[in-house]
Amino acid sequence: MSSDIESSQVLTRRRTRQVTIGTVRVGGDAPIMVQSMTNTDTADAEGTARQVRALADAGSEVVRITVNSPDAAAQVHRIRELLDSWNCSVPLVGDFHFNGHKLLTDYPGCAEALAKYRINPGNVGRGAKREDQFATMIEMACRYEKPVRIGVNWGSLDQELLARLMDENGASVNPASPQSIMREALIVSALESAQRAEQIGLAGDRIILSCKVSGVQDLIAVYRDLSRRSNYPLHLGLTEAGMGSKGIVASTAALSVLLQEGIGDTIRVSLTPEPGGDRTREVVVAQEILQTMGFRSFAPMVIACPGCGRTTSTYFQELASSIQSWLRERMPFWKSQYPGVEVMRVAVMGCVVNGPGESRHANIGISLPGSGERPVAPVYVDGEKTVTLKGENIAQEFQIIVEQYVASTYRAGSVAAVKAGPVPSKTIPIRTLA
């Protein structure tokens, strides 16, 4: 199905060290990893464990939890136990600010249960306290053989470091802009902290870096520079991305540019949920960024037209939405039974203009009748028209056809399964650059 132009595209990905988080590999030749974070009170062990499991079921390969108080630290081991009892093996990352040195020391069960520690060098203390408290956290990581993400944030930047760089810039013959100095401070904070961690004893292949900001252009500039100056794995994410379409668009714009340049080993889309909204939305968006760009496949993709004056009512939009939701609901079972099904492409089109063509290019597609067209819906399987549906049960009949196609095409041991299924037209070979 791939065109010569598309199949000849090769993305050059920056070669970074490889870090292991529990059983998950990050960097090197490992796939770009998707992660997320809970927003529950970690002291509520059962509530937090339930959200962790929901995020993992949605596809988050690592889940970060807040560890901000003795009550929270005391429950981390219990959260791990609950997840294990539910056969949920997703690694947990502890997010520490201000008092992480004390919590890791006082609660060994927490230090042991976490698969990685996240340290923000901007808020581990000031002056001599900063040095001692940072060292304590790194020493705990060494003791329990845990990797660390040194995560610098625009909103909590080390003010002593920033002041130092500002003074040096002020004394320069050709001073840089304040914005440039802010970006440089983020990078220097991450790199100096990583260097110090290695001096204390943490192995270089147990360090991941991030420098998060809330502006798209700032994020791109910072990570381009950081990538040039280090070979640690990089965690990408636009911090405080926002709500709804704004957060999705901003995150996609920033991450896509960097990923296309081969920068980034793991991503998070930091969406503010709508009131009562589903936290797993950020996981789906992260997966869709990687899948639409051709880096990874997580679930069958639905191709659907936007609708126009030719389409009738909202039937085809409703069918496209229901099919997409149904495909994701089926994935937990399909993934265990039908290797390669995640690359399947399903087309749901609203009229005969592009409907038959898109359906032929998909693995399986349906073209619904538009305004003035015959009230029938032809179905195409692997480019061939196989059946025409009509009547009130088109949606249910199409789902049955898809289910049968999955069972026959991706069954274990089949040629398609061995080859990981039909190759989607947007898949791009990836190579690494040392």
Coordinates of C-alpha atoms in Angstrom, one line a residue:
M1 CA 0.0 0.0 0.0
S2 CA 2.9 2.4 0.5
S3 CA 3.9 4.7 -2.3
D4 CA 7.5 4.8 -3.4
I5 CA 7.9 8.3 -2.0
E6 CA 6.5 7.5 1.4
S7 CA 8.3 4.2 1.8
S8 CA 11.6 5.7 0.9
Q9 CA 11.4 8.3 3.7
V10 CA 13.9 7.6 6.5
L11 CA 13.9 9.5 9.7
T12 CA 17.2 10.1 11.3
R13 CA 16.8 9.8 15.1
R14 CA 19.4 11.0 17.5
R15 CA 21.3 8.2 19.2
T16 CA 21.0 8.5 23.0
R17 CA 22.0 6.3 25.9
Q18 CA 19.4 3.7 26.9
V19 CA 17.7 3.8 30.3
T20 CA 15.6 1.1 31.8
I21 CA 12.5 2.0 33.9
G22 CA 11.3 -1.2 35.5
T23 CA 10.9 -3.3 32.3
V24 CA 10.5 -0.3 29.9
R25 CA 13.4 0.8 27.8
V26 CA 13.9 4.5 26.9
G27 CA 16.4 5.9 24.5
G28 CA 18.8 4.1 22.2
D29 CA 16.9 2.0 19.7
A30 CA 13.8 1.7 21.9
P31 CA 10.5 3.0 20.5
I32 CA 9.4 6.5 21.6
M33 CA 7.6 5.8 24.9
V34 CA 4.3 7.3 26.0
Q35 CA 3.8 8.3 29.6
S36 CA 1.3 10.2 31.8
M37 CA 0.6 11.4 35.3
T38 CA -2.2 10.9 37.8
N39 CA -4.1 13.9 39.4
T40 CA -5.4 12.0 42.4
D41 CA -4.3 12.5 46.0
T42 CA -1.6 9.8 46.3
A43 CA -2.5 9.4 50.0
D44 CA -5.7 7.8 48.6
A45 CA -4.0 4.5 47.6
E46 CA -7.0 2.8 46.0
G47 CA -8.1 5.9 44.1
T48 CA -4.6 6.5 42.8
A49 CA -4.1 2.8 41.9
R50 CA -7.4 2.8 39.9
Q51 CA -6.4 5.9 37.9
V52 CA -2.9 4.4 37.3
R53 CA -4.6 1.3 35.9
A54 CA -6.9 3.3 33.7
L55 CA -3.9 5.2 32.3
A56 CA -2.0 2.0 31.7
D57 CA -5.0 0.4 30.1
A58 CA -5.2 3.4 27.8
G59 CA -1.6 2.8 26.7
S60 CA 0.5 4.8 29.2
E61 CA 3.7 2.8 29.4
V62 CA 5.0 4.6 32.6
V63 CA 2.8 6.5 35.0
R64 CA 4.0 9.3 37.3
I65 CA 2.5 9.9 40.7
T66 CA 2.9 12.9 43.1
V67 CA 4.9 12.2 46.2
N68 CA 4.5 15.4 48.2
S69 CA 3.9 14.4 51.8
P70 CA 4.5 11.7 54.4
D71 CA 0.9 10.4 53.9
A72 CA 1.5 10.1 50.1
A73 CA 4.9 8.4 50.6
A74 CA 3.5 6.0 53.0
Q75 CA 0.9 4.8 50.4
V76 CA 3.3 4.3 47.4
H77 CA 4.1 0.7 48.4
R78 CA 0.4 -0.1 48.9
I79 CA -0.4 1.4 45.4
R80 CA 2.3 -0.9 43.9
E81 CA 0.8 -3.9 45.7
L82 CA -2.7 -3.1 44.4
L83 CA -1.5 -2.8 40.9
D84 CA 0.4 -6.1 41.1
S85 CA -2.7 -7.8 42.4
W86 CA -4.6 -6.5 39.4
N87 CA -1.9 -7.8 37.1
C88 CA -1.0 -4.2 36.1
S89 CA 2.8 -4.1 35.9
V90 CA 3.2 -0.5 34.7
P91 CA 6.2 1.2 36.3
L92 CA 5.6 4.0 38.7
V93 CA 7.6 7.2 38.8
G94 CA 7.7 9.4 41.9
D95 CA 7.4 13.1 41.3
F96 CA 9.3 14.9 44.1
H97 CA 9.5 18.6 44.9
F98 CA 11.0 20.4 48.0
N99 CA 11.0 17.5 50.4
G100 CA 12.0 14.5 48.3
H101 CA 15.3 13.9 50.1
K102 CA 13.4 13.5 53.4
L103 CA 10.5 11.3 52.0
L104 CA 12.9 8.9 50.2
T105 CA 15.0 8.6 53.4
D106 CA 12.1 8.2 55.8
Y107 CA 10.0 5.8 53.7
P108 CA 12.1 3.0 52.2
G109 CA 9.0 1.2 51.0
C110 CA 8.3 4.2 48.8
A111 CA 11.9 4.4 47.5
E112 CA 11.8 0.7 46.7
A113 CA 8.3 0.5 45.1
L114 CA 9.0 3.4 42.6
A115 CA 10.7 2.5 39.3
K116 CA 12.1 6.0 38.8
Y117 CA 12.5 9.3 40.7
R118 CA 11.8 12.7 39.1
I119 CA 13.9 15.5 40.6
N120 CA 13.4 19.1 39.8
P121 CA 16.8 20.9 40.4
G122 CA 15.0 24.2 40.8
N123 CA 13.3 23.3 44.0
V124 CA 15.5 20.9 46.0
G125 CA 16.8 23.7 48.1
R126 CA 19.1 26.7 48.0
G127 CA 22.8 27.1 48.6
A128 CA 24.4 24.4 50.8
K129 CA 21.0 22.8 51.4
R130 CA 20.5 22.4 47.7
E131 CA 23.7 20.5 47.3
D132 CA 23.1 18.2 50.3
Q133 CA 19.4 17.5 49.5
F134 CA 20.1 16.8 45.8
A135 CA 23.0 14.5 46.8
T136 CA 20.7 12.6 49.2
M137 CA 18.1 12.0 46.5
I138 CA 20.8 10.8 44.1
E139 CA 22.3 8.6 46.8
M140 CA 18.9 7.0 47.4
A141 CA 18.6 6.3 43.6
C142 CA 22.0 4.6 43.7
R143 CA 21.1 2.6 46.8
Y144 CA 17.9 1.3 45.3
E145 CA 19.3 1.1 41.7
K146 CA 16.7 3.5 40.3
P147 CA 17.0 5.8 37.3
V148 CA 16.3 9.5 37.7
R149 CA 14.7 12.1 35.4
I150 CA 16.2 15.5 36.1
G151 CA 13.3 17.6 35.0
V152 CA 13.8 21.4 34.8
N153 CA 10.7 23.6 34.5
W154 CA 10.4 27.2 33.3
G155 CA 8.2 28.1 36.2
S156 CA 10.5 26.7 38.9
L157 CA 13.9 27.5 37.5
D158 CA 16.9 27.7 39.9
Q159 CA 17.0 31.4 40.6
E160 CA 20.6 31.3 41.8
L161 CA 21.7 29.8 38.5
L162 CA 19.6 32.3 36.5
A163 CA 21.1 35.2 38.4
R164 CA 24.6 34.0 37.7
L165 CA 24.0 33.7 34.0
M166 CA 22.3 37.1 33.9
D167 CA 25.3 38.7 35.6
E168 CA 27.7 37.0 33.2
N169 CA 25.6 38.1 30.2
G170 CA 25.4 41.7 31.5
A171 CA 29.2 41.8 31.6
S172 CA 29.5 40.5 28.1
V173 CA 30.6 42.7 25.2
N174 CA 27.7 41.3 23.1
P175 CA 25.0 40.4 25.6
A176 CA 22.3 38.0 24.5
S177 CA 18.6 38.6 25.0
P178 CA 16.9 37.9 28.3
Q179 CA 14.8 35.2 26.6
S180 CA 18.0 33.5 25.3
I181 CA 19.5 33.5 28.8
M182 CA 16.3 32.0 30.3
R183 CA 16.6 29.2 27.7
E184 CA 20.3 28.7 28.5
A185 CA 19.6 28.6 32.2
L186 CA 17.2 25.7 31.6
I187 CA 19.8 23.7 29.7
V188 CA 22.7 24.5 32.1
S189 CA 20.5 23.5 35.1
A190 CA 19.8 20.1 33.5
L191 CA 23.4 19.4 32.3
E192 CA 25.1 20.6 35.5
S193 CA 22.7 18.5 37.6
A194 CA 23.3 15.4 35.5
Q195 CA 27.0 15.9 35.8
R196 CA 26.8 16.3 39.5
A197 CA 24.6 13.2 39.7
E198 CA 27.3 11.2 37.9
Q199 CA 29.9 12.6 40.3
I200 CA 27.9 11.4 43.2
G201 CA 27.7 7.9 41.7
L202 CA 24.7 7.6 39.6
A203 CA 25.5 5.8 36.3
G204 CA 25.0 7.8 33.1
D205 CA 22.6 5.2 31.8
R206 CA 20.3 5.9 34.6
I207 CA 19.7 9.6 33.8
I208 CA 16.9 11.1 31.6
L209 CA 16.7 14.9 31.1
S210 CA 13.8 17.3 30.4
C211 CA 13.5 21.0 30.1
K212 CA 9.9 21.9 29.9
V213 CA 8.4 25.3 29.0
S214 CA 4.9 26.4 28.0
G215 CA 5.8 28.2 24.7
V216 CA 6.0 26.2 21.5
Q217 CA 8.9 28.1 20.0
D218 CA 10.8 28.2 23.3
L219 CA 10.4 24.4 23.7
I220 CA 11.7 23.7 20.2
A221 CA 14.7 26.0 20.7
V222 CA 15.6 24.5 24.1
Y223 CA 15.4 20.9 23.0
R224 CA 17.3 21.5 19.8
D225 CA 20.2 22.9 21.8
L226 CA 19.9 20.3 24.6
S227 CA 20.0 17.5 22.1
R228 CA 23.2 18.9 20.5
R229 CA 24.9 19.2 23.9
S230 CA 24.2 15.8 25.5
N231 CA 23.3 12.2 24.7
Y232 CA 21.0 11.5 27.6
P233 CA 17.5 10.3 26.7
L234 CA 15.1 13.3 26.5
H235 CA 11.6 13.5 27.8
L236 CA 9.5 15.8 25.7
G237 CA 6.4 17.7 26.9
L238 CA 4.9 21.1 26.7
T239 CA 4.2 22.0 30.3
E240 CA 0.9 23.7 31.1
A241 CA -0.3 23.0 27.6
G242 CA -3.8 24.0 28.5
M243 CA -7.3 22.6 27.9
G244 CA -9.1 21.1 25.0
S245 CA -8.1 21.9 21.4
K246 CA -5.6 24.6 22.5
G247 CA -3.6 22.1 24.6
I248 CA -3.8 19.4 21.9
V249 CA -2.8 21.8 19.1
A250 CA 0.1 23.4 21.1
S251 CA 1.5 20.0 22.2
T252 CA 1.2 18.5 18.7
A253 CA 2.9 21.6 17.1
A254 CA 5.8 21.5 19.5
L255 CA 6.4 17.8 19.8
S256 CA 5.9 17.0 16.1
V257 CA 8.7 19.4 15.0
L258 CA 11.2 17.9 17.5
L259 CA 10.2 14.3 16.8
Q260 CA 10.5 14.9 13.0
E261 CA 14.1 16.1 13.7
G262 CA 14.9 12.9 15.6
I263 CA 14.8 14.5 19.0
G264 CA 12.9 12.9 21.9
D265 CA 12.8 9.4 23.5
T266 CA 9.6 9.6 25.6
I267 CA 6.7 12.0 25.5
R268 CA 3.8 13.3 27.6
V269 CA 0.9 15.5 26.5
S270 CA 0.1 17.6 29.6
L271 CA -3.6 18.4 29.1
T272 CA -5.8 20.1 31.6
P273 CA -8.9 17.8 31.8
E274 CA -12.3 19.4 31.2
P275 CA -14.4 19.4 34.4
G276 CA -15.2 15.8 35.0
G277 CA -13.1 14.8 32.0
D278 CA -11.2 11.7 31.4
R279 CA -7.5 11.8 32.4
T280 CA -6.7 9.1 29.8
R281 CA -7.3 11.7 27.0
E282 CA -3.7 12.8 27.3
V283 CA -2.5 9.3 26.6
V284 CA -4.7 8.9 23.5
V285 CA -3.4 12.2 22.1
A286 CA 0.2 11.2 22.7
Q287 CA -0.4 7.9 20.9
E288 CA -2.1 9.7 18.0
I289 CA 0.8 12.1 17.6
L290 CA 3.2 9.2 17.3
Q291 CA 0.9 7.1 15.1
T292 CA -0.2 9.8 12.7
M293 CA 3.5 10.7 12.2
G294 CA 4.3 7.0 11.5
F295 CA 6.6 6.4 14.5
R296 CA 4.5 3.7 16.2
S297 CA 1.1 2.0 15.9
F298 CA -1.2 1.6 18.9
A299 CA -4.7 1.0 17.6
P300 CA -6.4 0.8 14.2
M301 CA -6.7 4.2 12.6
V302 CA -10.0 5.5 11.3
I303 CA -10.0 7.6 8.1
A304 CA -13.1 9.7 7.8
C305 CA -14.1 12.6 5.7
P306 CA -15.2 15.9 7.3
G307 CA -18.6 16.0 5.7
C308 CA -20.1 18.5 3.3
G309 CA -23.3 19.4 1.5
R310 CA -23.3 16.0 -0.2
T311 CA -23.5 14.0 3.0
T312 CA -26.8 13.2 4.6
S313 CA -27.7 14.0 8.2
T314 CA -25.0 13.0 10.7
Y315 CA -25.2 9.3 10.2
F316 CA -21.7 8.8 8.8
Q317 CA -20.1 11.0 11.5
E318 CA -21.9 9.0 14.1
L319 CA -20.8 5.8 12.5
A320 CA -17.2 7.0 12.2
S321 CA -17.2 8.0 15.9
S322 CA -18.8 4.7 17.1
I323 CA -16.4 2.7 15.0
Q324 CA -13.3 4.5 16.4
S325 CA -14.6 4.0 20.0
W326 CA -15.4 0.4 19.3
L327 CA -11.9 -0.3 17.8
R328 CA -10.2 1.1 21.0
E329 CA -12.6 -1.0 23.2
R330 CA -11.6 -4.1 21.3
M331 CA -7.9 -3.5 21.4
P332 CA -7.1 -5.0 24.8
F333 CA -8.5 -8.3 23.5
W334 CA -7.2 -8.0 20.0
K335 CA -3.8 -7.1 21.1
S336 CA -3.4 -10.3 23.0
Q337 CA -4.9 -12.5 20.3
Y338 CA -4.1 -10.9 17.0
P339 CA -0.5 -9.6 16.6
G340 CA -0.2 -6.6 14.1
V341 CA -3.9 -5.5 14.4
E342 CA -2.8 -2.1 15.7
V343 CA -1.6 -1.1 12.2
M344 CA -5.0 -1.8 10.5
R345 CA -6.6 1.2 8.7
V346 CA -10.4 1.5 8.6
A347 CA -12.1 4.0 6.3
V348 CA -15.6 5.4 7.0
M349 CA -16.6 7.8 4.2
G350 CA -19.8 9.9 3.6
C351 CA -20.4 9.8 -0.1
V352 CA -19.1 8.5 -3.5
V353 CA -16.7 11.3 -4.3
N354 CA -13.7 10.0 -2.3
G355 CA -15.4 7.2 -0.5
P356 CA -14.6 4.2 -2.8
G357 CA -11.0 5.4 -3.3
E358 CA -10.2 5.9 0.4
S359 CA -12.0 2.5 1.1
R360 CA -9.8 0.8 -1.4
H361 CA -6.6 2.2 0.1
A362 CA -7.6 1.1 3.6
N363 CA -7.5 -2.4 4.9
I364 CA -11.2 -2.3 5.2
G365 CA -13.6 0.5 4.4
I366 CA -17.2 1.5 3.9
S367 CA -18.7 4.3 1.7
L368 CA -22.0 5.5 3.0
P369 CA -24.6 7.0 0.7
G370 CA -24.6 10.8 0.3
S371 CA -27.3 13.2 -0.7
G372 CA -29.2 11.9 -3.8
E373 CA -27.1 8.7 -3.9
R374 CA -28.5 5.1 -3.7
P375 CA -29.2 4.1 -0.1
V376 CA -26.5 1.4 -0.1
A377 CA -23.0 1.2 1.5
P378 CA -20.4 -0.8 -0.4
V379 CA -17.7 -2.4 1.7
Y380 CA -14.1 -2.9 0.5
V381 CA -11.6 -5.4 1.9
D382 CA -8.0 -5.1 1.0
G383 CA -8.9 -3.0 -2.0
E384 CA -11.7 -5.2 -3.3
K385 CA -15.4 -4.6 -3.1
T386 CA -16.9 -7.5 -1.2
V387 CA -20.5 -6.7 -0.1
T388 CA -23.0 -3.9 -0.2
L389 CA -24.9 -3.1 3.0
K390 CA -28.3 -1.6 3.3
G391 CA -31.1 -1.1 5.8
E392 CA -31.1 -0.1 9.5
N393 CA -28.3 -2.3 10.8
I394 CA -25.3 -1.1 8.7
A395 CA -23.2 -0.2 11.7
Q396 CA -23.7 -3.6 13.4
E397 CA -23.1 -5.5 10.1
F398 CA -19.9 -3.5 9.4
Q399 CA -18.6 -4.2 12.9
I400 CA -19.1 -7.9 12.3
I401 CA -17.2 -7.7 9.0
V402 CA -14.3 -5.9 10.7
E403 CA -14.3 -8.5 13.5
Q404 CA -14.2 -11.3 11.0
Y405 CA -11.4 -9.5 9.1
V406 CA -9.3 -9.1 12.2
A407 CA -9.7 -12.8 13.2
S408 CA -8.8 -14.1 9.7
T409 CA -6.0 -11.6 8.9
Y410 CA -4.1 -11.2 12.2
R411 CA -4.6 -14.6 13.7
A412 CA -1.5 -15.9 15.5
G413 CA 0.8 -17.7 13.0
S414 CA -0.7 -16.2 9.9
V415 CA 1.5 -14.5 7.4
A416 CA 0.0 -11.1 8.2
A417 CA 0.6 -11.6 11.9
V418 CA 4.2 -12.6 11.4
K419 CA 4.8 -9.5 9.3
A420 CA 3.0 -7.4 12.0
G421 CA 0.0 -6.8 9.7
P422 CA -0.4 -4.7 6.6
V423 CA 2.0 -1.8 6.6
P424 CA 0.1 1.6 6.8
S425 CA 1.0 4.1 4.1
K426 CA 2.4 6.6 6.6
T427 CA 5.0 4.3 8.3
I428 CA 8.5 5.8 8.1
P429 CA 11.6 3.7 8.6
I430 CA 13.7 5.0 11.4
R431 CA 17.5 4.9 11.8
T432 CA 19.7 6.3 14.5
L433 CA 22.5 8.8 14.2
A434 CA 25.4 8.4 16.6

